[in-house]
């Protein structure tokens, strides 16, 4: 019988109960000692320092997060261990809802009207149709691609930027470092759904903001380290950006003394765009595990050479 260790700071009992129900022929534990020290699979987020090494060798690590940069940053993951990142319908649906809600709210100036209400101000903004607005989505993977396709379906002139070219319905595709400028030029809403890797860290700087249409909107639900914080504040203060909607930050929770909290044009949410839902996430792990044990290749294995 194979043993699955659920190593989570919170919710471990909930996850293990669901895994036990779905995989009655596996032993699911929340403590390595309970398995007599032998573990085959680990389900985790960011394990405590030294915890993975203490387990000895095991077959597969299942991350409950889509982004694995913090897991990799510890330097404790053996280079030959397959790391499966979270790809599941719940994450994609959640991100789709959050990004489309946020994009439409800005497209139709809803936040500005709410602010104007506080001063009894009756001031219509220019109300465009989606077909007259260009939106660029950085990252066209499991989260970015459905977002871009739905925005295109709503009517936005939609572009994506990724490492490799994409064929998405109604969406213009740009790829690689050479395609970035064309993906950005004149866009009015920029959505970041990239993974954090050495190639994407600090990507969103002054030069990127300068390519957008003046008065554009930035929506970041990738990772905080994608943004050069001071460049964002400068772009907002100078008017190149009209607002920034930020779900992720270099340090989370965002420290109380961080200038983002008090900036009138920054809108903060506490990393909630697409939380992992155990019900859909466990189903994704179980499907992948069953396939693996039946001799199929694991799906969604992180490529350690490129970091996602
Ligand atoms: N805020 C939240 O609640 C939340 C929740 C979940 C995830 N996230 C973030 O969303 C990220 C994306 O998740 P995902 O599942 O969509 O990942 P994914 O399926 O791996 O997609 C990543 C996309 O980024 C592109 N990309 C990677 N490096 C690039 C580079 N150097 N230049 C250009 N494009 C690059 C990839 O290009 P290719 O297609 O060519 O490989 C791919 O299209 C996660 O890593 C995480 O940081 C945030």
XYZ file of C-alpha atoms and ligand atoms in Angstrom:
356
model
C 0.000 0.000 0.000
C 1.394 3.396 -1.020
C 1.565 6.166 1.566
C 0.588 9.777 0.980
C 1.856 12.343 3.473
C -0.208 15.526 3.670
C 2.206 18.188 4.944
C 0.194 21.396 5.333
C 0.223 24.120 7.994
C -3.566 24.370 7.924
C -6.343 22.150 6.648
C -4.260 18.935 6.632
C -7.080 16.922 8.208
C -9.579 18.190 5.650
C -7.269 17.348 2.737
C -6.372 13.931 4.099
C -10.027 13.037 4.708
C -10.843 13.838 1.083
C -7.804 11.922 -0.186
C -8.681 8.899 1.961
C -12.228 8.872 0.570
C -10.967 9.076 -3.024
C -8.062 6.642 -2.586
C -9.181 3.941 -0.114
C -6.299 1.701 -1.196
C -3.710 4.249 -0.088
C -2.552 5.104 3.399
C -3.013 8.843 3.956
C -1.228 10.400 6.933
C -0.482 13.882 8.222
C 2.605 12.858 10.158
C 5.505 10.887 8.656
C 6.023 8.969 11.913
C 2.489 7.561 11.578
C 3.569 5.861 8.351
C 6.497 4.158 9.996
C 8.771 6.676 8.297
C 8.117 5.430 4.738
C 6.395 7.877 2.413
C 5.705 7.539 -1.332
C 3.967 10.811 -2.155
C 3.877 14.205 -0.462
C 1.077 16.770 -0.794
C 2.297 20.152 0.362
C 2.471 23.902 -0.120
C 5.695 25.305 1.321
C 7.040 22.723 3.810
C 8.903 23.776 6.966
C 12.673 24.006 6.582
C 14.313 20.588 6.662
C 10.994 18.689 6.527
C 11.486 17.233 3.048
C 15.054 16.125 3.707
C 13.886 14.365 6.876
C 11.592 12.142 4.782
C 14.366 10.523 2.778
C 13.516 9.661 -0.819
C 9.945 9.545 -2.098
C 8.384 9.368 -5.558
C 6.380 12.525 -6.269
C 5.679 15.874 -4.624
C 2.223 17.330 -5.324
C 2.052 21.084 -4.772
C -1.322 22.480 -3.787
C -0.296 25.786 -5.433
C -0.056 26.708 -9.105
C 3.040 28.816 -8.435
C 5.965 26.838 -7.016
C 8.646 29.512 -6.667
C 8.611 29.467 -2.838
C 8.810 25.679 -2.800
C 11.826 25.809 -5.129
C 13.443 28.782 -3.351
C 14.188 26.745 -0.238
C 16.702 24.707 -2.275
C 15.550 21.569 -0.480
C 13.777 19.858 -3.361
C 16.033 17.164 -4.854
C 16.650 17.964 -8.560
C 15.397 14.554 -9.695
C 12.127 14.631 -7.705
C 9.079 15.234 -9.923
C 7.108 18.237 -8.632
C 3.533 18.362 -9.846
C 2.044 21.850 -9.625
C -1.635 22.500 -9.111
C -3.670 22.645 -12.284
C -7.377 22.225 -11.680
C -10.731 23.547 -12.772
C -11.365 25.322 -9.457
C -8.240 27.465 -9.839
C -8.986 28.301 -13.481
C -12.622 29.146 -12.765
C -11.723 31.261 -9.748
C -9.117 33.235 -11.686
C -11.491 33.685 -14.606
C -14.139 35.176 -12.302
C -11.731 37.491 -10.527
C -9.931 38.823 -13.583
C -13.057 39.319 -15.663
C -14.880 41.012 -12.759
C -11.923 43.341 -12.187
C -11.390 44.079 -15.871
C -15.045 44.905 -16.462
C -15.233 47.050 -13.320
C -12.384 49.197 -14.618
C -13.546 49.107 -18.207
C -16.872 50.607 -17.067
C -15.306 52.973 -14.475
C -17.215 51.480 -11.531
C -14.529 52.236 -8.940
C -14.395 55.885 -10.020
C -18.165 56.289 -9.774
C -18.075 54.813 -6.271
C -15.404 57.348 -5.296
C -17.354 60.184 -6.891
C -20.406 59.191 -4.867
C -18.517 60.002 -1.666
C -18.295 63.639 -2.819
C -21.752 63.747 -4.461
C -19.992 64.209 -7.816
C -21.977 63.671 -11.034
C -19.255 63.230 -13.659
C -19.602 60.741 -16.509
C -16.386 59.169 -17.766
C -15.870 58.262 -21.427
C -17.777 54.987 -21.746
C -16.245 52.791 -24.449
C -17.365 49.473 -25.806
C -15.054 46.534 -25.093
C -14.366 46.244 -28.810
C -12.647 49.632 -28.618
C -10.318 48.682 -25.781
C -7.123 46.609 -25.975
C -6.287 44.214 -23.161
C -2.979 42.353 -22.860
C -2.608 39.223 -20.749
C 0.969 38.311 -19.787
C 1.062 34.519 -19.475
C -1.215 32.277 -21.487
C -1.097 29.080 -19.503
C -3.795 27.227 -17.576
C -4.989 30.485 -16.022
C -4.108 33.125 -18.631
C -5.452 31.332 -21.702
C -9.078 30.943 -20.525
C -9.025 34.528 -19.221
C -7.859 35.828 -22.608
C -10.410 33.776 -24.531
C -13.289 35.007 -22.364
C -12.159 38.638 -22.597
C -12.019 38.229 -26.387
C -15.483 36.697 -26.344
C -16.776 39.700 -24.389
C -15.381 41.826 -27.198
C -12.043 43.215 -25.974
C -9.208 43.447 -28.482
C -7.177 40.822 -26.658
C -3.492 39.952 -26.839
C -1.465 37.359 -24.941
C 2.253 37.104 -24.359
C 3.921 33.794 -23.526
C 7.149 31.898 -24.139
C 5.705 29.874 -27.005
C 3.075 30.993 -29.555
C -0.589 30.252 -28.834
C -3.658 29.671 -30.975
C -6.506 31.033 -28.828
C -9.873 31.967 -30.266
C -10.069 35.675 -31.080
C -6.744 36.429 -29.350
C -3.551 37.860 -30.896
C -0.521 35.891 -29.728
C 2.946 37.319 -29.074
C 5.834 35.336 -27.706
C 9.349 35.564 -26.372
C 11.379 38.624 -25.463
C 11.088 39.944 -29.052
C 7.282 39.822 -28.932
C 6.848 41.730 -25.679
C 6.849 45.287 -27.058
C 4.204 44.497 -29.664
C 2.064 42.760 -27.031
C 2.152 45.875 -24.850
C 2.074 48.811 -27.263
C -1.040 50.895 -26.674
C -2.791 48.373 -24.405
C -5.182 50.017 -21.921
C -5.494 47.131 -19.469
C -2.492 44.941 -18.589
C -3.130 41.686 -16.739
C -0.208 39.718 -15.282
C -0.697 35.965 -14.980
C 2.912 34.891 -15.277
C 4.726 32.457 -12.993
C 7.587 33.910 -10.960
C 10.878 32.765 -12.466
C 14.299 34.377 -12.930
C 13.079 35.507 -16.379
C 9.888 37.183 -15.123
C 11.055 38.697 -11.820
C 10.968 42.543 -11.891
C 9.538 42.418 -15.420
C 6.921 45.103 -14.774
C 9.096 48.193 -14.634
C 9.073 51.722 -16.014
C 9.863 50.601 -19.579
C 6.882 48.238 -19.621
C 4.448 50.821 -18.210
C 5.706 53.395 -20.762
C 4.553 51.169 -23.632
C 0.936 51.108 -22.462
C -1.619 53.738 -23.428
C -1.474 56.737 -21.042
C -3.930 56.285 -18.183
C -4.022 52.492 -18.406
C -4.860 49.923 -15.715
C -2.544 47.246 -14.279
C -4.052 44.094 -12.793
C -1.512 41.810 -11.103
C -2.568 38.379 -9.971
C 0.731 36.651 -10.838
C 3.237 37.344 -8.067
C 4.363 40.491 -6.228
C 7.964 40.107 -7.410
C 6.840 40.701 -11.009
C 6.469 44.400 -10.149
C 9.179 46.924 -9.400
C 7.250 48.646 -6.605
C 8.761 52.124 -6.967
C 8.294 52.071 -10.772
C 4.612 51.340 -10.218
C 4.204 54.223 -7.772
C 6.015 56.567 -10.189
C 3.821 55.469 -13.116
C 0.677 56.069 -11.035
C 1.863 59.444 -9.716
C 2.889 60.545 -13.214
C -0.458 59.511 -14.715
C 0.938 56.875 -17.100
C -1.146 54.400 -15.091
C -4.624 55.324 -13.896
C -4.833 52.551 -11.301
C -3.292 49.284 -10.196
C -5.301 46.378 -8.842
C -2.946 44.154 -6.864
C -3.745 40.732 -5.449
C -0.148 39.662 -4.788
C 2.836 41.320 -3.110
C 6.553 40.848 -2.520
C 5.809 40.290 1.147
C 2.475 38.833 2.274
C 0.620 39.926 4.282
C 1.550 43.340 2.852
C 3.474 45.097 5.686
C 1.461 47.838 7.390
C 4.069 50.468 6.514
C 4.131 49.639 2.795
C 3.256 52.688 0.629
C 0.822 50.622 -1.482
C -1.666 50.608 1.420
C -2.078 54.364 1.309
C -1.816 55.057 -2.409
C -5.136 56.441 -3.660
C -4.826 54.658 -7.012
C -3.829 51.208 -5.716
C -6.551 48.683 -4.975
C -5.495 45.796 -2.756
C -6.899 42.317 -2.243
C -5.235 39.745 0.047
C -4.102 37.093 -2.478
C -7.596 35.780 -3.096
C -7.934 35.872 -6.887
C -7.807 32.097 -7.192
C -7.523 30.207 -3.922
C -7.028 26.442 -4.077
C -10.329 24.679 -3.356
C -9.642 21.254 -1.778
C -12.662 19.620 -3.447
C -11.454 20.306 -6.996
C -7.760 20.183 -6.126
C -7.983 16.720 -4.540
C -9.820 15.475 -7.636
C -6.966 16.780 -9.809
C -4.304 15.105 -7.641
C -6.219 11.829 -7.557
C -6.702 11.735 -11.330
C -3.010 12.405 -11.920
C -1.938 9.839 -9.313
C -4.218 7.125 -10.694
C -2.805 7.717 -14.183
C 0.755 7.612 -12.852
C 0.166 4.355 -11.008
C -1.374 2.928 -14.188
C 1.882 3.672 -16.008
C 1.009 7.001 -17.658
C 3.347 9.997 -17.459
C 2.627 12.472 -14.664
C 0.900 15.658 -15.846
C 1.907 19.243 -14.959
C 5.424 18.422 -13.809
C 7.495 21.544 -13.119
C 10.407 22.079 -15.497
C 13.141 22.956 -13.013
C 15.373 24.391 -15.737
C 12.895 27.223 -16.434
C 11.254 27.378 -12.998
C 7.568 26.689 -13.752
N -3.324 35.393 -7.243
C -3.704 34.142 -7.108
O -4.621 33.834 -6.348
C -3.032 33.080 -7.930
C -3.574 31.792 -7.956
C -2.978 30.833 -8.759
C -1.864 31.154 -9.518
N -1.346 32.412 -9.480
C -0.173 32.763 -10.310
O -0.480 32.510 -11.676
C 0.676 31.936 -12.280
C 0.315 31.266 -13.586
O -0.370 30.051 -13.345
P -0.712 29.052 -14.555
O -1.311 27.851 -13.948
O -1.434 29.756 -15.652
O 0.778 28.719 -15.074
P 1.180 28.028 -16.457
O 0.086 27.166 -16.951
O 2.531 27.442 -16.239
O 1.301 29.263 -17.461
C 2.347 30.178 -17.380
C 2.318 31.061 -18.614
O 3.369 32.039 -18.514
C 4.182 31.963 -19.677
N 5.567 32.314 -19.344
C 6.376 31.755 -18.407
N 7.598 32.320 -18.433
C 7.563 33.244 -19.424
C 8.520 34.130 -19.959
N 9.775 34.195 -19.485
N 8.149 34.925 -20.998
C 6.898 34.854 -21.498
N 5.930 34.033 -21.035
C 6.273 33.229 -20.006
C 4.072 30.521 -20.138
O 4.457 30.424 -21.516
P 4.299 28.997 -22.314
O 2.808 28.787 -22.449
O 4.953 29.251 -23.588
O 4.936 27.968 -21.415
C 2.586 30.254 -19.899
O 1.808 30.748 -20.955
C 1.208 31.034 -11.183
O 2.560 30.685 -11.401
C 1.048 31.900 -9.962
O 2.178 32.741 -9.813
C -1.909 33.372 -8.700
